[in-house]
XYZ file of C-alpha atoms in Angstrom:
456
model
C 151.016 117.655 136.676
C 151.825 119.705 133.587
C 150.100 118.904 130.343
C 152.260 117.731 127.446
C 152.521 120.362 124.719
C 150.321 119.780 121.693
C 151.785 119.303 118.196
C 151.007 122.894 117.216
C 152.646 124.213 120.392
C 155.792 122.231 119.580
C 155.809 123.622 116.040
C 155.397 127.183 117.293
C 158.190 126.695 119.811
C 160.485 125.372 117.077
C 159.820 128.460 114.976
C 160.532 130.752 117.921
C 163.690 128.824 118.786
C 164.894 129.283 115.209
C 164.441 133.024 115.538
C 166.094 133.072 118.946
C 169.159 131.284 117.557
C 169.544 133.987 114.884
C 169.012 136.966 117.226
C 165.675 137.684 115.548
C 163.284 136.976 118.424
C 160.894 139.828 119.147
C 159.587 140.504 122.634
C 157.686 143.145 124.564
C 159.730 145.418 126.799
C 158.863 148.077 129.347
C 160.970 151.204 128.912
C 162.143 152.799 132.190
C 160.727 156.271 132.774
C 164.258 157.510 133.350
C 165.349 156.739 129.763
C 165.713 159.591 127.300
C 163.314 158.962 124.429
C 165.040 158.564 121.081
C 162.739 155.819 119.852
C 159.051 156.735 119.925
C 157.041 158.440 117.197
C 155.918 161.106 119.684
C 157.806 163.714 117.642
C 156.174 166.765 119.239
C 156.047 165.367 122.762
C 152.249 165.709 122.880
C 151.831 162.369 124.680
C 152.951 164.121 127.874
C 152.119 167.703 126.944
C 150.214 169.528 129.733
C 148.415 171.776 127.256
C 147.035 168.809 125.314
C 146.125 167.120 128.594
C 144.161 170.194 129.677
C 142.349 170.408 126.343
C 141.504 166.699 126.534
C 140.052 166.970 130.055
C 138.020 170.012 129.049
C 136.636 168.147 126.055
C 135.659 165.160 128.217
C 134.059 167.430 130.825
C 131.952 169.065 128.127
C 129.999 165.839 127.627
C 126.757 165.452 129.618
C 126.803 162.500 132.034
C 126.814 159.211 130.097
C 126.146 160.982 126.807
C 128.003 159.984 124.784
C 128.856 156.591 126.292
C 132.438 155.707 127.141
C 132.627 153.178 124.312
C 131.310 153.495 120.787
C 129.121 150.385 121.400
C 129.445 148.957 117.883
C 130.509 149.224 114.284
C 129.893 152.602 112.654
C 127.357 150.957 110.352
C 125.356 149.744 113.358
C 125.409 151.751 116.598
C 128.961 153.115 116.661
C 128.388 156.253 114.627
C 127.617 159.635 116.216
C 127.245 163.275 115.346
C 130.436 163.851 117.321
C 132.371 161.511 115.002
C 130.921 163.110 111.878
C 131.671 166.629 113.128
C 135.255 165.542 113.847
C 135.612 164.183 110.318
C 134.371 167.492 108.934
C 136.986 169.314 111.024
C 139.756 166.991 109.803
C 138.697 167.353 106.162
C 138.607 171.136 106.399
C 141.998 171.259 108.125
C 143.613 169.097 105.429
C 141.908 170.945 102.555
C 139.976 167.861 101.414
C 136.364 167.207 100.426
C 135.894 164.506 103.041
C 137.590 162.481 105.761
C 136.841 158.999 107.088
C 138.206 157.887 110.454
C 139.510 154.328 110.897
C 140.661 152.586 114.076
C 144.275 152.589 112.842
C 146.426 153.539 109.901
C 146.877 149.827 109.266
C 143.111 149.358 108.978
C 142.829 152.371 106.681
C 145.493 151.123 104.266
C 144.074 147.603 104.239
C 140.576 149.007 103.710
C 141.655 151.180 100.793
C 143.913 148.816 98.876
C 141.682 145.777 99.365
C 138.587 147.492 97.994
C 139.210 150.589 95.845
C 141.283 149.118 92.958
C 138.823 147.451 90.583
C 139.272 144.043 88.902
C 142.269 144.158 86.554
C 143.549 147.522 87.819
C 147.209 148.253 88.560
C 148.932 149.113 91.844
C 152.495 150.401 91.668
C 154.154 150.853 95.042
C 157.459 152.057 96.385
C 159.498 149.070 97.483
C 159.705 150.553 101.008
C 155.944 150.968 101.412
C 154.429 150.008 104.770
C 153.389 146.424 105.548
C 149.728 147.470 105.820
C 149.660 148.301 102.102
C 151.043 144.837 101.351
C 148.314 143.249 103.457
C 145.676 145.251 101.595
C 147.117 144.220 98.243
C 147.045 140.546 99.210
C 143.248 140.566 98.975
C 142.962 143.249 96.308
C 141.243 142.570 92.982
C 143.959 144.475 91.113
C 145.490 142.459 88.287
C 148.998 143.907 88.635
C 150.776 144.753 91.890
C 154.334 145.760 91.174
C 157.063 147.537 93.163
C 159.326 150.258 91.864
C 162.761 151.075 93.229
C 162.679 153.402 96.207
C 162.056 157.007 95.092
C 163.209 156.052 91.569
C 161.260 158.179 89.088
C 162.852 156.527 86.045
C 161.800 153.046 87.152
C 158.296 154.244 87.981
C 158.054 156.028 84.632
C 159.049 152.919 82.696
C 156.349 150.903 84.422
C 153.704 153.552 83.739
C 154.654 153.676 80.060
C 154.615 149.881 79.793
C 151.134 149.620 81.326
C 149.641 152.196 78.987
C 151.410 150.600 75.987
C 149.858 147.248 76.914
C 146.418 148.852 77.190
C 146.776 150.378 73.729
C 148.311 147.312 72.102
C 145.669 144.904 73.357
C 142.821 147.328 72.832
C 141.881 146.797 76.445
C 139.885 149.170 78.567
C 142.295 151.680 80.074
C 143.109 150.371 83.527
C 143.153 152.503 86.659
C 146.688 152.913 87.989
C 147.202 153.540 91.708
C 150.638 154.608 92.949
C 151.365 154.150 96.672
C 154.093 156.106 98.468
C 154.858 157.482 101.909
C 155.602 161.176 102.288
C 158.139 160.340 105.026
C 159.404 156.749 105.121
C 159.180 155.204 108.547
C 162.454 153.273 108.569
C 164.701 155.584 106.519
C 163.213 158.971 107.388
C 163.657 160.276 103.850
C 160.884 161.973 101.891
C 159.256 161.050 98.605
C 159.797 163.446 95.673
C 156.076 164.166 95.639
C 156.068 167.091 93.223
C 158.037 165.117 90.640
C 155.850 162.033 91.166
C 152.673 164.045 90.638
C 154.016 165.554 87.414
C 155.073 162.106 86.220
C 151.671 160.518 86.921
C 149.346 163.118 85.476
C 149.914 162.358 81.753
C 149.049 158.713 82.497
C 145.913 159.533 84.495
C 147.295 157.642 87.516
C 146.034 158.118 91.072
C 148.521 158.940 93.827
C 147.944 157.639 97.364
C 150.203 159.241 99.992
C 150.684 157.819 103.473
C 151.387 160.898 105.632
C 151.719 158.957 108.903
C 155.155 160.350 109.787
C 154.586 163.798 108.267
C 151.334 164.695 110.033
C 151.980 167.345 112.664
C 155.575 167.914 111.546
C 155.406 169.065 107.907
C 153.189 171.623 106.243
C 151.333 174.662 107.561
C 150.530 173.914 111.219
C 151.223 170.214 110.640
C 149.008 169.553 107.634
C 151.607 167.243 106.053
C 154.132 167.235 103.236
C 151.451 167.244 100.515
C 150.221 170.546 101.958
C 153.747 171.922 102.277
C 154.207 171.379 98.536
C 150.743 172.696 97.616
C 149.649 169.405 96.068
C 146.335 168.698 97.843
C 144.237 169.003 94.681
C 146.583 166.718 92.709
C 146.679 163.768 95.140
C 143.777 161.312 95.092
C 143.918 160.227 98.734
C 146.030 160.877 101.815
C 146.350 158.922 105.027
C 146.840 160.964 108.200
C 147.435 158.983 111.385
C 146.768 160.241 114.911
C 149.039 157.814 116.742
C 152.396 159.472 116.150
C 152.833 163.239 116.424
C 149.205 163.674 117.570
C 149.460 161.364 120.616
C 146.157 159.575 119.999
C 145.030 156.474 118.086
C 143.494 155.901 114.686
C 143.757 157.503 111.271
C 141.737 159.269 108.603
C 141.706 158.843 104.866
C 141.060 162.212 103.240
C 139.989 162.653 99.641
C 136.866 162.944 97.444
C 133.389 162.545 98.969
C 132.698 159.614 96.655
C 135.746 157.804 98.056
C 134.390 158.144 101.587
C 130.981 156.829 100.513
C 132.601 153.904 98.699
C 134.792 152.947 101.677
C 131.783 153.003 104.007
C 130.240 150.383 101.737
C 133.267 148.229 100.899
C 136.152 148.682 103.411
C 135.910 145.564 105.551
C 138.132 146.816 108.433
C 135.668 149.689 108.881
C 132.494 147.653 108.393
C 133.359 144.713 110.631
C 135.190 146.428 113.520
C 133.787 148.126 116.584
C 134.506 151.826 116.156
C 136.989 153.678 118.354
C 135.851 155.035 121.723
C 134.533 158.536 122.392
C 137.487 159.242 124.654
C 139.828 158.614 121.715
C 137.753 160.841 119.430
C 138.026 163.537 122.098
C 141.802 163.071 122.180
C 142.004 163.373 118.376
C 139.873 166.526 118.417
C 142.015 168.050 121.171
C 145.203 167.420 119.187
C 143.715 169.014 116.068
C 142.611 172.002 118.134
C 146.256 172.483 119.105
C 147.327 172.310 115.462
C 144.621 174.763 114.381
C 145.547 177.194 117.171
C 149.222 177.104 116.180
C 150.230 175.715 119.568
C 152.590 173.147 118.032
C 154.586 175.544 115.823
C 157.207 176.141 118.521
C 157.510 172.390 119.109
C 158.120 171.762 115.403
C 160.773 174.496 115.361
C 162.582 172.836 118.268
C 162.561 169.437 116.552
C 163.941 170.986 113.369
C 166.722 172.629 115.377
C 167.710 169.293 116.930
C 167.676 167.597 113.507
C 170.025 170.251 112.127
C 172.303 169.970 115.163
C 172.439 166.172 115.029
C 173.333 166.031 111.349
C 175.856 168.864 111.589
C 177.757 167.410 114.555
C 177.741 163.629 114.181
C 181.021 162.485 112.635
C 180.580 159.044 111.068
C 181.196 157.712 107.535
C 178.767 159.281 105.086
C 177.392 155.956 103.902
C 176.300 155.043 107.430
C 174.048 158.068 108.013
C 170.835 157.804 106.026
C 169.822 160.959 104.133
C 166.949 162.463 106.112
C 165.641 165.892 107.072
C 162.843 164.383 109.182
C 162.865 163.507 112.898
C 163.732 159.919 111.883
C 167.491 159.435 111.569
C 169.050 156.095 110.718
C 172.576 154.760 111.179
C 173.159 151.748 108.937
C 175.469 148.946 110.117
C 176.200 145.581 108.570
C 174.246 142.862 110.334
C 171.862 142.324 113.227
C 174.637 141.713 115.739
C 176.203 145.157 115.243
C 172.975 147.147 115.454
C 171.916 145.132 118.511
C 175.231 145.925 120.203
C 174.977 149.663 119.512
C 171.354 149.780 120.649
C 172.169 147.989 123.914
C 175.125 150.296 124.560
C 172.855 153.337 124.198
C 170.119 151.799 126.336
C 172.598 151.082 129.138
C 173.576 154.757 128.964
C 169.948 155.753 129.530
C 169.167 156.562 125.887
C 166.268 154.585 124.426
C 167.283 153.738 120.847
C 165.996 150.666 119.019
C 167.777 148.369 116.585
C 165.866 147.720 113.356
C 166.953 144.329 112.116
C 166.550 142.075 109.123
C 163.893 140.975 108.170
C 162.095 144.225 109.141
C 164.537 145.987 106.805
C 166.456 144.430 103.884
C 169.546 142.410 104.683
C 172.576 144.693 104.692
C 170.476 147.719 105.705
C 170.105 146.941 109.405
C 170.227 150.136 111.419
C 169.605 151.883 114.679
C 166.584 154.136 114.230
C 166.939 157.429 116.081
C 163.872 159.627 116.528
C 164.332 163.222 117.631
C 161.612 164.983 119.610
C 160.718 168.367 120.984
C 161.173 166.964 124.506
C 164.786 165.915 123.875
C 167.433 168.217 125.297
C 170.597 169.358 123.569
C 172.655 167.596 126.252
C 170.869 164.304 125.505
C 171.588 164.673 121.786
C 175.239 165.430 122.533
C 175.534 162.272 124.668
C 173.879 160.254 121.927
C 176.336 161.536 119.321
C 179.331 160.866 121.565
C 178.361 157.249 122.290
C 177.528 156.466 118.666
C 180.845 157.866 117.471
C 182.773 155.972 120.147
C 181.085 152.651 119.306
C 181.706 153.031 115.593
C 185.331 153.961 116.183
C 185.807 150.920 118.434
C 184.223 148.704 115.802
C 186.503 150.128 113.110
C 189.579 149.626 115.330
C 188.535 146.031 116.034
C 187.976 145.303 112.345
C 191.398 146.653 111.405
C 193.068 144.676 114.177
C 191.337 141.485 113.028
C 192.429 142.081 109.463
C 196.065 142.558 110.534
C 196.118 139.379 112.635
C 194.029 137.311 110.281
C 191.404 136.635 112.989
C 188.328 137.937 111.221
C 185.000 137.035 112.829
C 182.403 136.535 110.154
C 179.082 138.276 110.874
C 176.186 136.046 111.795
C 173.952 135.665 108.769
C 171.375 133.417 107.210
C 172.073 131.101 104.340
C 170.638 132.204 100.994
C 167.718 129.813 101.267
C 166.955 130.835 104.843
C 167.172 134.526 103.963
C 164.769 134.128 101.075
C 162.330 132.171 103.206
C 162.511 134.641 106.100
C 162.180 137.661 103.824
C 159.216 136.300 101.933
C 157.356 135.408 105.126
C 158.175 138.401 107.315
C 159.374 141.443 105.400
C 158.173 141.156 101.876
C 154.574 140.029 101.552
C 153.935 138.271 98.296
C 152.177 140.087 95.478
C 151.629 139.474 91.821
C 153.407 141.674 89.318
C 153.963 141.995 85.620
C 156.576 139.628 84.247
C 158.833 142.459 83.135
C 159.089 143.963 86.606
C 161.743 142.717 89.039
C 160.440 141.188 92.249
C 160.593 143.064 95.522
C 163.137 140.578 96.871
C 165.312 141.175 93.798
C 165.019 144.922 94.205
C 165.915 144.857 97.872
C 168.892 142.564 97.408
C 170.260 144.575 94.478
C 170.649 147.835 96.399
C 174.237 149.055 96.759
C 174.991 148.749 100.449
C 178.455 148.972 101.986
C 179.295 145.544 103.412
C 181.830 146.833 105.913
C 181.912 149.748 108.281
């Protein structure tokens, strides 16, 4: 006899049913091995690279029996630390031209650890409106007095906020507040890059500290994969950088690189580091093996192949300009109006054996739903050609259907949320709440004010 669901189970089911009715329900899927990968963050194909596999096995075989143990056995502040971990951090710091590196279990943990602890009471955090959710979660428990977004890659908007903050400090005779500016070098959903050189030059007169999330640039940009900050020669002018191992490096975890005092401070105050069991030795060995490949220049050819496919894709795909997001990274986005359209295109590609995911509202702002295409060194030219052909055919069919509906008067309105539902969904799922100065527009206002074509 089945047990009657409890009140909380009924409430959870109602929430899930609401999402299901709006085509927003998330679920876990198993991707067939026969699908061509245009979705993962494995940009260099290292997850299945025989050379990395051989290096990894050699590294594991170099350990004496049961020393080190398979697991870390505890938090780094208890029993989870090791000379192996510290030597790896030294290698990472040297590779990225930084004083020090501190390994976290994930990029999410690293961002939460930094933004929840480093800004001091009353300090200011300015962040690009497209910054990753982990930064939002860190800011939720931060002691900073101001947490305010600026329009995506908009130097003028950022500059106005910087000037306003310093004017307030001077007017009120307050202690000059620390200003932290959070950006991504390559944005995960749009694939575009931050104007880092211009941002650095803008911040320096204000004494602001730049934090760059290099998650999607590590391995792909810079000399032997050191990141976009390295490519632009800005290492000494950026306060802290986040390099993740879970994308191009085919491992897990991340490192914050920056001043030695920052590392010491995070060891004392970053709760995700202090209160989590540290990553396993096998993962540390995987990270080290990937960095050995970068150091040896074994990924240069893979990067060149990815760049060639990016150039080919952008040169040959024939769709309206406003639909193709501006990107020179492996992440390419095709914007369509509404969840239903991006779902349909994604499913069409999946049925053709091409694994491409739809990125829907509320993960991205309403009106900026897209299929997110990731190009990799293991993709073939023939696969990219098939991808282009199917995308172009689907968009043409959609355009033909829209024109036919307009001529006959039978126009099917796209499924959408009401204004109140959209605001509620966005505030709970996409746009974590944060305090901001009264003169700064809210993140919801910024996202909704972007100029997005409403029709294909």
